[in-house]
Amino acid sequence: MTVNWVTRESGRDPQGAVSRTGCPSQGAQSLGSSLHQMHGNKQHLQKDFFLYNASKARSKTYINMREVSERFRLPPSEYVIVPSTYEPHQEGEFILRVFSEKRNLSEEVENTISVDRPVPRPGNTDQESEEQLQFRNIFRQIAGDDMEVCADELKNILNTVVNKHKDLKTQGFTLESCRSMIALMDTDGSGRLNLQEFHHLWKKIKAWQRIFKHYDTDQSGTINSYEMRNAVNEAGFHLNSQLYDIITMRYADKHMNIDFDSFICCFVRLEGMFRAFNAFDKDGDGIIKLNVLEWLQLTMYA
């Protein structure tokens, strides 16, 4: 049985109606929404937007019903509808329907998936930093005569240096994370990294480490799912809401927090999958065709 909850202000004709229907498999949840005026912003709205832009209309209360409908009268403009549950971090699916007396256009925010191409930074690449010299010495000690490292050896090298960064509050990288790193940087398909491949990897880790520390404002060693969305975007990966939900489900703990190892592992996977897709997308139309062997090779080694 579907129950409609309709609110109308007395003495005012309805201009539009917003209806949100909860997913049957999730049961009834307390739903509400707010409408904010905006102008041309198609990206994810930051906290500052909501701090300085009060809602033009909102739910008067959150009601625990399968279907919630509300009517608003608003002047012509661009608006963003922000549906939410009463309690934070509640998962569920819903249908958002907008009915208006006059024709309108609507689209989902963050509906474009892309990655920024890295821009080389100017600088003296011939001069090694103290940290790079330290890595080179550790690499030679662990790699041996062949000057290549496997996943176990890569784990020892990275954790030797990362553990000196006490502000990260991390227990180090896991073996699975190091396997993913090798898959990302292994250009010759040997399953090992040489010194040059390792240097490229470390540059990426350092860049991602700066992003992690920027969003780990309380220095807890973790960032929450909202901060992760901003961190992914700052790293140059532009995803949609469905992919952000998948990242949270895959890499966050039960408190919706993501630690440093999971953070780097996520970025390694994103980097590798975008790189692989672009390699197959010869004509740049955003569509690739793989046979079962190519698909398994791509996903099993990523």
PDB file of C-alpha atoms in Angstrom:
ATOM      1  CA  MET A   1       0.000   0.000   0.000  1.00  0.00           C
ATOM      2  CA  THR A   2       1.355   3.390  -1.001  1.00  0.00           C
ATOM      3  CA  VAL A   3       0.700   6.367   1.265  1.00  0.00           C
ATOM      4  CA  ASN A   4       1.110   9.901  -0.076  1.00  0.00           C
ATOM      5  CA  TRP A   5       2.154  12.699   2.226  1.00  0.00           C
ATOM      6  CA  VAL A   6       1.258  16.045   0.691  1.00  0.00           C
ATOM      7  CA  THR A   7       1.919  19.457   2.235  1.00  0.00           C
ATOM      8  CA  ARG A   8       0.430  22.659   0.833  1.00  0.00           C
ATOM      9  CA  GLU A   9       0.628  26.187   2.185  1.00  0.00           C
ATOM     10  CA  SER A  10      -2.798  27.764   2.541  1.00  0.00           C
ATOM     11  CA  GLY A  11      -3.746  30.495   0.107  1.00  0.00           C
ATOM     12  CA  ARG A  12      -1.010  29.604  -2.426  1.00  0.00           C
ATOM     13  CA  ASP A  13      -1.369  27.689  -5.662  1.00  0.00           C
ATOM     14  CA  PRO A  14       1.115  24.882  -6.219  1.00  0.00           C
ATOM     15  CA  GLN A  15       3.809  25.612  -8.806  1.00  0.00           C
ATOM     16  CA  GLY A  16       5.437  22.192  -8.696  1.00  0.00           C
ATOM     17  CA  ALA A  17       5.465  18.948  -6.784  1.00  0.00           C
ATOM     18  CA  VAL A  18       8.390  16.793  -5.685  1.00  0.00           C
ATOM     19  CA  SER A  19       7.829  13.105  -5.004  1.00  0.00           C
ATOM     20  CA  ARG A  20      10.383  10.664  -3.565  1.00  0.00           C
ATOM     21  CA  THR A  21       9.567   6.984  -3.399  1.00  0.00           C
ATOM     22  CA  GLY A  22      11.753   4.741  -1.255  1.00  0.00           C
ATOM     23  CA  CYS A  23      13.053   1.479  -2.668  1.00  0.00           C
ATOM     24  CA  PRO A  24      10.762  -1.410  -1.564  1.00  0.00           C
ATOM     25  CA  SER A  25      13.730  -3.591  -0.597  1.00  0.00           C
ATOM     26  CA  GLN A  26      15.012  -1.000   1.849  1.00  0.00           C
ATOM     27  CA  GLY A  27      11.753  -0.508   3.765  1.00  0.00           C
ATOM     28  CA  ALA A  28      10.319   2.827   4.753  1.00  0.00           C
ATOM     29  CA  GLN A  29      12.829   5.536   5.666  1.00  0.00           C
ATOM     30  CA  SER A  30      12.364   9.050   6.988  1.00  0.00           C
ATOM     31  CA  LEU A  31      12.778  11.160   3.873  1.00  0.00           C
ATOM     32  CA  GLY A  32      13.054  14.895   3.344  1.00  0.00           C
ATOM     33  CA  SER A  33      14.518  17.345   0.872  1.00  0.00           C
ATOM     34  CA  SER A  34      15.653  20.922   0.399  1.00  0.00           C
ATOM     35  CA  LEU A  35      15.717  23.119  -2.704  1.00  0.00           C
ATOM     36  CA  HIS A  36      18.541  25.605  -3.245  1.00  0.00           C
ATOM     37  CA  GLN A  37      18.849  28.211  -5.950  1.00  0.00           C
ATOM     38  CA  MET A  38      21.935  27.841  -8.121  1.00  0.00           C
ATOM     39  CA  HIS A  39      23.337  29.200 -11.385  1.00  0.00           C
ATOM     40  CA  GLY A  40      25.045  26.894 -13.870  1.00  0.00           C
ATOM     41  CA  ASN A  41      27.031  24.789 -11.374  1.00  0.00           C
ATOM     42  CA  LYS A  42      26.954  21.188 -12.615  1.00  0.00           C
ATOM     43  CA  GLN A  43      29.562  19.890 -10.134  1.00  0.00           C
ATOM     44  CA  HIS A  44      29.242  18.464  -6.650  1.00  0.00           C
ATOM     45  CA  LEU A  45      28.294  21.271  -4.261  1.00  0.00           C
ATOM     46  CA  GLN A  46      30.684  21.827  -1.373  1.00  0.00           C
ATOM     47  CA  LYS A  47      29.753  22.524   2.248  1.00  0.00           C
ATOM     48  CA  ASP A  48      30.402  26.244   1.761  1.00  0.00           C
ATOM     49  CA  PHE A  49      27.581  26.429  -0.768  1.00  0.00           C
ATOM     50  CA  PHE A  50      25.047  25.297   1.818  1.00  0.00           C
ATOM     51  CA  LEU A  51      26.559  27.511   4.523  1.00  0.00           C
ATOM     52  CA  TYR A  52      26.086  30.670   2.459  1.00  0.00           C
ATOM     53  CA  ASN A  53      23.011  29.719   0.395  1.00  0.00           C
ATOM     54  CA  ALA A  54      19.913  29.103   2.467  1.00  0.00           C
ATOM     55  CA  SER A  55      17.297  26.783   1.037  1.00  0.00           C
ATOM     56  CA  LYS A  56      14.430  28.389  -0.887  1.00  0.00           C
ATOM     57  CA  ALA A  57      12.120  25.573   0.163  1.00  0.00           C
ATOM     58  CA  ARG A  58      12.464  22.475   2.299  1.00  0.00           C
ATOM     59  CA  SER A  59      10.565  19.687   3.994  1.00  0.00           C
ATOM     60  CA  LYS A  60       8.819  20.807   7.118  1.00  0.00           C
ATOM     61  CA  THR A  61       9.514  17.457   8.709  1.00  0.00           C
ATOM     62  CA  TYR A  62      10.955  14.036   7.937  1.00  0.00           C
ATOM     63  CA  ILE A  63       8.241  11.400   7.675  1.00  0.00           C
ATOM     64  CA  ASN A  64       8.703   7.640   7.805  1.00  0.00           C
ATOM     65  CA  MET A  65       6.562   6.707   4.800  1.00  0.00           C
ATOM     66  CA  ARG A  66       7.100   4.852   1.557  1.00  0.00           C
ATOM     67  CA  GLU A  67       6.230   7.861  -0.580  1.00  0.00           C
ATOM     68  CA  VAL A  68       6.587  11.522   0.316  1.00  0.00           C
ATOM     69  CA  SER A  69       5.166  14.339  -1.838  1.00  0.00           C
ATOM     70  CA  GLU A  70       5.441  18.059  -1.319  1.00  0.00           C
ATOM     71  CA  ARG A  71       4.307  21.119  -3.269  1.00  0.00           C
ATOM     72  CA  PHE A  72       6.242  24.352  -3.630  1.00  0.00           C
ATOM     73  CA  ARG A  73       5.738  27.689  -5.396  1.00  0.00           C
ATOM     74  CA  LEU A  74       9.063  29.079  -6.634  1.00  0.00           C
ATOM     75  CA  PRO A  75      10.057  31.877  -9.036  1.00  0.00           C
ATOM     76  CA  PRO A  76      11.646  30.820 -12.361  1.00  0.00           C
ATOM     77  CA  SER A  77      15.324  29.972 -11.851  1.00  0.00           C
ATOM     78  CA  GLU A  78      17.775  27.070 -11.580  1.00  0.00           C
ATOM     79  CA  TYR A  79      17.397  24.914  -8.485  1.00  0.00           C
ATOM     80  CA  VAL A  80      19.137  21.894  -7.044  1.00  0.00           C
ATOM     81  CA  ILE A  81      17.042  19.337  -5.159  1.00  0.00           C
ATOM     82  CA  VAL A  82      18.876  17.682  -2.275  1.00  0.00           C
ATOM     83  CA  PRO A  83      16.989  14.643  -0.946  1.00  0.00           C
ATOM     84  CA  SER A  84      18.193  13.040   2.269  1.00  0.00           C
ATOM     85  CA  THR A  85      17.328  10.652   5.047  1.00  0.00           C
ATOM     86  CA  TYR A  86      16.909  11.848   8.610  1.00  0.00           C
ATOM     87  CA  GLU A  87      19.854   9.859   9.956  1.00  0.00           C
ATOM     88  CA  PRO A  88      23.290  10.257   8.296  1.00  0.00           C
ATOM     89  CA  HIS A  89      24.967   7.435   6.325  1.00  0.00           C
ATOM     90  CA  GLN A  90      21.742   5.546   5.667  1.00  0.00           C
ATOM     91  CA  GLU A  91      21.916   3.584   2.434  1.00  0.00           C
ATOM     92  CA  GLY A  92      18.938   3.170   0.159  1.00  0.00           C
ATOM     93  CA  GLU A  93      17.561   3.772  -3.291  1.00  0.00           C
ATOM     94  CA  PHE A  94      14.805   6.164  -4.241  1.00  0.00           C
ATOM     95  CA  ILE A  95      13.001   7.552  -7.254  1.00  0.00           C
ATOM     96  CA  LEU A  96      12.953  11.314  -7.603  1.00  0.00           C
ATOM     97  CA  ARG A  97      10.080  12.674  -9.696  1.00  0.00           C
ATOM     98  CA  VAL A  98       9.487  16.350 -10.455  1.00  0.00           C
ATOM     99  CA  PHE A  99       6.134  17.573 -11.788  1.00  0.00           C
ATOM    100  CA  SER A 100       5.685  21.188 -12.884  1.00  0.00           C
ATOM    101  CA  GLU A 101       2.943  23.212 -14.529  1.00  0.00           C
ATOM    102  CA  LYS A 102       5.346  24.526 -17.142  1.00  0.00           C
ATOM    103  CA  ARG A 103       8.000  22.697 -19.123  1.00  0.00           C
ATOM    104  CA  ASN A 104      11.373  22.351 -17.384  1.00  0.00           C
ATOM    105  CA  LEU A 105      14.747  20.751 -17.959  1.00  0.00           C
ATOM    106  CA  SER A 106      16.488  18.628 -15.350  1.00  0.00           C
ATOM    107  CA  GLU A 107      19.670  16.582 -15.134  1.00  0.00           C
ATOM    108  CA  GLU A 108      21.715  14.760 -12.539  1.00  0.00           C
ATOM    109  CA  VAL A 109      24.701  16.566 -11.058  1.00  0.00           C
ATOM    110  CA  GLU A 110      28.066  14.919 -11.809  1.00  0.00           C
ATOM    111  CA  ASN A 111      26.928  12.946 -14.819  1.00  0.00           C
ATOM    112  CA  THR A 112      30.318  13.148 -16.613  1.00  0.00           C
ATOM    113  CA  ILE A 113      33.128  10.653 -15.970  1.00  0.00           C
ATOM    114  CA  SER A 114      36.646  11.783 -16.879  1.00  0.00           C
ATOM    115  CA  VAL A 115      40.240  12.044 -15.688  1.00  0.00           C
ATOM    116  CA  ASP A 116      42.601  15.002 -15.917  1.00  0.00           C
ATOM    117  CA  ARG A 117      45.837  14.518 -17.785  1.00  0.00           C
ATOM    118  CA  PRO A 118      48.810  15.248 -15.498  1.00  0.00           C
ATOM    119  CA  VAL A 119      50.745  18.431 -16.215  1.00  0.00           C
ATOM    120  CA  PRO A 120      54.536  18.106 -15.698  1.00  0.00           C
ATOM    121  CA  ARG A 121      55.808  20.415 -12.988  1.00  0.00           C
ATOM    122  CA  PRO A 122      58.842  22.539 -13.774  1.00  0.00           C
ATOM    123  CA  GLY A 123      61.866  21.896 -11.655  1.00  0.00           C
ATOM    124  CA  ASN A 124      65.360  20.476 -11.508  1.00  0.00           C
ATOM    125  CA  THR A 125      64.881  16.768 -12.054  1.00  0.00           C
ATOM    126  CA  ASP A 126      68.623  16.060 -11.951  1.00  0.00           C
ATOM    127  CA  GLN A 127      68.951  16.896  -8.269  1.00  0.00           C
ATOM    128  CA  GLU A 128      67.646  14.173  -5.958  1.00  0.00           C
ATOM    129  CA  SER A 129      66.055  15.026  -2.650  1.00  0.00           C
ATOM    130  CA  GLU A 130      67.235  13.441   0.575  1.00  0.00           C
ATOM    131  CA  GLU A 131      64.172  11.193   0.545  1.00  0.00           C
ATOM    132  CA  GLN A 132      64.880  10.047  -3.024  1.00  0.00           C
ATOM    133  CA  LEU A 133      68.477   9.233  -2.108  1.00  0.00           C
ATOM    134  CA  GLN A 134      67.190   7.267   0.875  1.00  0.00           C
ATOM    135  CA  PHE A 135      64.826   5.330  -1.369  1.00  0.00           C
ATOM    136  CA  ARG A 136      67.569   4.599  -3.870  1.00  0.00           C
ATOM    137  CA  ASN A 137      69.790   3.132  -1.148  1.00  0.00           C
ATOM    138  CA  ILE A 138      66.964   1.062   0.351  1.00  0.00           C
ATOM    139  CA  PHE A 139      65.938  -0.093  -3.128  1.00  0.00           C
ATOM    140  CA  ARG A 140      69.463  -1.315  -3.910  1.00  0.00           C
ATOM    141  CA  GLN A 141      69.703  -3.146  -0.593  1.00  0.00           C
ATOM    142  CA  ILE A 142      66.408  -4.995  -1.039  1.00  0.00           C
ATOM    143  CA  ALA A 143      66.300  -5.438  -4.833  1.00  0.00           C
ATOM    144  CA  GLY A 144      69.639  -7.176  -5.162  1.00  0.00           C
ATOM    145  CA  ASP A 145      71.682  -7.513  -8.337  1.00  0.00           C
ATOM    146  CA  ASP A 146      68.710  -7.490 -10.751  1.00  0.00           C
ATOM    147  CA  MET A 147      67.561  -4.080  -9.395  1.00  0.00           C
ATOM    148  CA  GLU A 148      63.906  -5.148  -9.489  1.00  0.00           C
ATOM    149  CA  VAL A 149      61.443  -5.704  -6.648  1.00  0.00           C
ATOM    150  CA  CYS A 150      58.404  -7.944  -6.258  1.00  0.00           C
ATOM    151  CA  ALA A 151      55.308  -7.109  -4.191  1.00  0.00           C
ATOM    152  CA  ASP A 152      56.826  -8.342  -0.898  1.00  0.00           C
ATOM    153  CA  GLU A 153      59.998  -6.328  -1.445  1.00  0.00           C
ATOM    154  CA  LEU A 154      57.995  -3.256  -2.491  1.00  0.00           C
ATOM    155  CA  LYS A 155      56.021  -3.536   0.745  1.00  0.00           C
ATOM    156  CA  ASN A 156      59.249  -3.523   2.779  1.00  0.00           C
ATOM    157  CA  ILE A 157      60.608  -0.474   0.939  1.00  0.00           C
ATOM    158  CA  LEU A 158      57.437   1.612   1.203  1.00  0.00           C
ATOM    159  CA  ASN A 159      56.715   0.759   4.825  1.00  0.00           C
ATOM    160  CA  THR A 160      60.309   1.509   5.855  1.00  0.00           C
ATOM    161  CA  VAL A 161      59.836   5.109   4.755  1.00  0.00           C
ATOM    162  CA  VAL A 162      56.097   5.599   5.362  1.00  0.00           C
ATOM    163  CA  ASN A 163      56.388   4.469   8.987  1.00  0.00           C
ATOM    164  CA  LYS A 164      58.652   7.459   9.606  1.00  0.00           C
ATOM    165  CA  HIS A 165      55.697   9.753   8.804  1.00  0.00           C
ATOM    166  CA  LYS A 166      54.040   9.542  12.210  1.00  0.00           C
ATOM    167  CA  ASP A 167      51.427  12.128  11.205  1.00  0.00           C
ATOM    168  CA  LEU A 168      49.846   9.593   8.804  1.00  0.00           C
ATOM    169  CA  LYS A 169      49.018   7.220  11.681  1.00  0.00           C
ATOM    170  CA  THR A 170      49.135   4.235   9.364  1.00  0.00           C
ATOM    171  CA  GLN A 171      50.208   0.663   9.910  1.00  0.00           C
ATOM    172  CA  GLY A 172      51.724   0.642   6.437  1.00  0.00           C
ATOM    173  CA  PHE A 173      50.724  -0.840   3.125  1.00  0.00           C
ATOM    174  CA  THR A 174      49.321  -4.333   2.809  1.00  0.00           C
ATOM    175  CA  LEU A 175      50.652  -6.923   0.391  1.00  0.00           C
ATOM    176  CA  GLU A 176      47.488  -6.647  -1.711  1.00  0.00           C
ATOM    177  CA  SER A 177      47.978  -2.881  -2.067  1.00  0.00           C
ATOM    178  CA  CYS A 178      51.551  -3.420  -3.233  1.00  0.00           C
ATOM    179  CA  ARG A 179      50.403  -5.976  -5.785  1.00  0.00           C
ATOM    180  CA  SER A 180      47.992  -3.390  -7.187  1.00  0.00           C
ATOM    181  CA  MET A 181      50.794  -0.828  -7.326  1.00  0.00           C
ATOM    182  CA  ILE A 182      53.001  -3.186  -9.317  1.00  0.00           C
ATOM    183  CA  ALA A 183      50.131  -3.878 -11.707  1.00  0.00           C
ATOM    184  CA  LEU A 184      49.761  -0.132 -12.245  1.00  0.00           C
ATOM    185  CA  MET A 185      53.426   0.631 -12.936  1.00  0.00           C
ATOM    186  CA  ASP A 186      54.585  -2.673 -14.469  1.00  0.00           C
ATOM    187  CA  THR A 187      55.083  -1.509 -18.061  1.00  0.00           C
ATOM    188  CA  ASP A 188      56.998  -4.581 -19.255  1.00  0.00           C
ATOM    189  CA  GLY A 189      54.658  -7.186 -17.762  1.00  0.00           C
ATOM    190  CA  SER A 190      57.335  -8.773 -15.580  1.00  0.00           C
ATOM    191  CA  GLY A 191      55.359  -8.564 -12.343  1.00  0.00           C
ATOM    192  CA  ARG A 192      58.227  -6.574 -10.817  1.00  0.00           C
ATOM    193  CA  LEU A 193      59.312  -2.938 -10.670  1.00  0.00           C
ATOM    194  CA  ASN A 194      62.680  -1.537 -11.675  1.00  0.00           C
ATOM    195  CA  LEU A 195      64.084   1.647 -10.145  1.00  0.00           C
ATOM    196  CA  GLN A 196      62.597   3.951 -12.786  1.00  0.00           C
ATOM    197  CA  GLU A 197      59.128   2.431 -12.455  1.00  0.00           C
ATOM    198  CA  PHE A 198      59.461   2.711  -8.685  1.00  0.00           C
ATOM    199  CA  HIS A 199      60.321   6.425  -8.936  1.00  0.00           C
ATOM    200  CA  HIS A 200      57.182   7.077 -10.999  1.00  0.00           C
ATOM    201  CA  LEU A 201      55.118   5.179  -8.426  1.00  0.00           C
ATOM    202  CA  TRP A 202      56.577   7.104  -5.511  1.00  0.00           C
ATOM    203  CA  LYS A 203      55.821  10.443  -7.182  1.00  0.00           C
ATOM    204  CA  LYS A 204      52.177   9.438  -7.427  1.00  0.00           C
ATOM    205  CA  ILE A 205      52.081   8.231  -3.827  1.00  0.00           C
ATOM    206  CA  LYS A 206      53.606  11.506  -2.632  1.00  0.00           C
ATOM    207  CA  ALA A 207      51.009  13.531  -4.554  1.00  0.00           C
ATOM    208  CA  TRP A 208      48.165  11.413  -3.169  1.00  0.00           C
ATOM    209  CA  GLN A 209      49.672  11.600   0.316  1.00  0.00           C
ATOM    210  CA  ARG A 210      49.491  15.408   0.215  1.00  0.00           C
ATOM    211  CA  ILE A 211      45.815  15.201  -0.729  1.00  0.00           C
ATOM    212  CA  PHE A 212      45.121  12.747   2.102  1.00  0.00           C
ATOM    213  CA  LYS A 213      46.817  14.945   4.700  1.00  0.00           C
ATOM    214  CA  HIS A 214      44.903  17.980   3.409  1.00  0.00           C
ATOM    215  CA  TYR A 215      41.542  16.325   4.064  1.00  0.00           C
ATOM    216  CA  ASP A 216      42.581  14.530   7.252  1.00  0.00           C
ATOM    217  CA  THR A 217      42.048  17.774   9.166  1.00  0.00           C
ATOM    218  CA  ASP A 218      41.685  16.111  12.577  1.00  0.00           C
ATOM    219  CA  GLN A 219      44.849  14.016  11.969  1.00  0.00           C
ATOM    220  CA  SER A 220      42.974  10.834  12.847  1.00  0.00           C
ATOM    221  CA  GLY A 221      44.640   8.863  10.054  1.00  0.00           C
ATOM    222  CA  THR A 222      41.310   8.510   8.233  1.00  0.00           C
ATOM    223  CA  ILE A 223      38.995  10.615   6.079  1.00  0.00           C
ATOM    224  CA  ASN A 224      35.238  10.231   5.848  1.00  0.00           C
ATOM    225  CA  SER A 225      33.237   9.400   2.737  1.00  0.00           C
ATOM    226  CA  TYR A 226      32.354  13.048   2.048  1.00  0.00           C
ATOM    227  CA  GLU A 227      36.010  14.104   2.212  1.00  0.00           C
ATOM    228  CA  MET A 228      36.895  11.148  -0.012  1.00  0.00           C
ATOM    229  CA  ARG A 229      34.629  12.513  -2.740  1.00  0.00           C
ATOM    230  CA  ASN A 230      36.497  15.836  -2.680  1.00  0.00           C
ATOM    231  CA  ALA A 231      39.888  14.097  -2.517  1.00  0.00           C
ATOM    232  CA  VAL A 232      39.103  11.955  -5.570  1.00  0.00           C
ATOM    233  CA  ASN A 233      38.053  15.047  -7.484  1.00  0.00           C
ATOM    234  CA  GLU A 234      41.200  16.962  -6.448  1.00  0.00           C
ATOM    235  CA  ALA A 235      43.341  14.069  -7.668  1.00  0.00           C
ATOM    236  CA  GLY A 236      41.854  14.572 -11.137  1.00  0.00           C
ATOM    237  CA  PHE A 237      39.276  11.766 -11.164  1.00  0.00           C
ATOM    238  CA  HIS A 238      35.786  13.074 -11.957  1.00  0.00           C
ATOM    239  CA  LEU A 239      33.135  10.442 -11.230  1.00  0.00           C
ATOM    240  CA  ASN A 240      29.380  10.255 -10.798  1.00  0.00           C
ATOM    241  CA  SER A 241      27.388   9.510  -7.654  1.00  0.00           C
ATOM    242  CA  GLN A 242      27.065   5.799  -8.390  1.00  0.00           C
ATOM    243  CA  LEU A 243      30.853   5.408  -8.568  1.00  0.00           C
ATOM    244  CA  TYR A 244      31.378   7.410  -5.367  1.00  0.00           C
ATOM    245  CA  ASP A 245      28.936   5.071  -3.629  1.00  0.00           C
ATOM    246  CA  ILE A 246      30.893   2.070  -4.937  1.00  0.00           C
ATOM    247  CA  ILE A 247      34.160   3.558  -3.611  1.00  0.00           C
ATOM    248  CA  THR A 248      32.621   4.055  -0.175  1.00  0.00           C
ATOM    249  CA  MET A 249      31.209   0.520  -0.148  1.00  0.00           C
ATOM    250  CA  ARG A 250      34.532  -0.979  -1.284  1.00  0.00           C
ATOM    251  CA  TYR A 251      37.098   1.014   0.701  1.00  0.00           C
ATOM    252  CA  ALA A 252      35.381   2.493   3.783  1.00  0.00           C
ATOM    253  CA  ASP A 253      35.009   0.792   7.153  1.00  0.00           C
ATOM    254  CA  LYS A 254      31.734   0.371   9.039  1.00  0.00           C
ATOM    255  CA  HIS A 255      32.008   3.971  10.289  1.00  0.00           C
ATOM    256  CA  MET A 256      32.292   5.276   6.705  1.00  0.00           C
ATOM    257  CA  ASN A 257      35.970   6.186   7.223  1.00  0.00           C
ATOM    258  CA  ILE A 258      38.844   5.419   4.841  1.00  0.00           C
ATOM    259  CA  ASP A 259      42.399   4.873   6.105  1.00  0.00           C
ATOM    260  CA  PHE A 260      45.600   5.762   4.249  1.00  0.00           C
ATOM    261  CA  ASP A 261      46.259   2.293   2.841  1.00  0.00           C
ATOM    262  CA  SER A 262      42.714   2.000   1.463  1.00  0.00           C
ATOM    263  CA  PHE A 263      42.946   5.562   0.162  1.00  0.00           C
ATOM    264  CA  ILE A 264      46.106   4.819  -1.857  1.00  0.00           C
ATOM    265  CA  CYS A 265      44.739   1.456  -3.008  1.00  0.00           C
ATOM    266  CA  CYS A 266      41.621   3.196  -4.353  1.00  0.00           C
ATOM    267  CA  PHE A 267      43.662   5.778  -6.262  1.00  0.00           C
ATOM    268  CA  VAL A 268      45.934   3.083  -7.689  1.00  0.00           C
ATOM    269  CA  ARG A 269      42.875   1.220  -8.964  1.00  0.00           C
ATOM    270  CA  LEU A 270      41.334   4.364 -10.467  1.00  0.00           C
ATOM    271  CA  GLU A 271      44.598   5.308 -12.162  1.00  0.00           C
ATOM    272  CA  GLY A 272      45.052   1.820 -13.567  1.00  0.00           C
ATOM    273  CA  MET A 273      41.496   1.409 -14.841  1.00  0.00           C
ATOM    274  CA  PHE A 274      41.431   4.824 -16.516  1.00  0.00           C
ATOM    275  CA  ARG A 275      44.806   4.116 -18.121  1.00  0.00           C
ATOM    276  CA  ALA A 276      43.667   0.717 -19.392  1.00  0.00           C
ATOM    277  CA  PHE A 277      40.401   2.117 -20.760  1.00  0.00           C
ATOM    278  CA  ASN A 278      42.174   4.928 -22.598  1.00  0.00           C
ATOM    279  CA  ALA A 279      44.593   2.401 -24.106  1.00  0.00           C
ATOM    280  CA  PHE A 280      41.674   0.427 -25.579  1.00  0.00           C
ATOM    281  CA  ASP A 281      39.688   3.543 -26.568  1.00  0.00           C
ATOM    282  CA  LYS A 282      41.619   4.168 -29.770  1.00  0.00           C
ATOM    283  CA  ASP A 283      39.148   6.630 -31.329  1.00  0.00           C
ATOM    284  CA  GLY A 284      38.379   8.462 -28.093  1.00  0.00           C
ATOM    285  CA  ASP A 285      34.598   7.989 -28.271  1.00  0.00           C
ATOM    286  CA  GLY A 286      34.342   6.688 -24.697  1.00  0.00           C
ATOM    287  CA  ILE A 287      33.364   3.168 -25.821  1.00  0.00           C
ATOM    288  CA  ILE A 288      35.554   0.051 -25.909  1.00  0.00           C
ATOM    289  CA  LYS A 289      34.937  -3.537 -27.009  1.00  0.00           C
ATOM    290  CA  LEU A 290      36.730  -6.406 -25.280  1.00  0.00           C
ATOM    291  CA  ASN A 291      36.606 -10.140 -25.714  1.00  0.00           C
ATOM    292  CA  VAL A 292      36.527 -12.401 -22.669  1.00  0.00           C
ATOM    293  CA  LEU A 293      40.309 -12.938 -22.656  1.00  0.00           C
ATOM    294  CA  GLU A 294      41.060  -9.196 -22.792  1.00  0.00           C
ATOM    295  CA  TRP A 295      38.485  -8.534 -20.065  1.00  0.00           C
ATOM    296  CA  LEU A 296      39.910 -11.167 -17.730  1.00  0.00           C
ATOM    297  CA  GLN A 297      43.489 -10.040 -18.352  1.00  0.00           C
ATOM    298  CA  LEU A 298      42.504  -6.481 -17.557  1.00  0.00           C
ATOM    299  CA  THR A 299      40.494  -7.146 -14.403  1.00  0.00           C
ATOM    300  CA  MET A 300      42.494 -10.009 -12.890  1.00  0.00           C
ATOM    301  CA  TYR A 301      45.828  -8.192 -12.960  1.00  0.00           C
ATOM    302  CA  ALA A 302      44.514  -4.725 -12.043  1.00  0.00           C
TER     303      ALA A 302
END
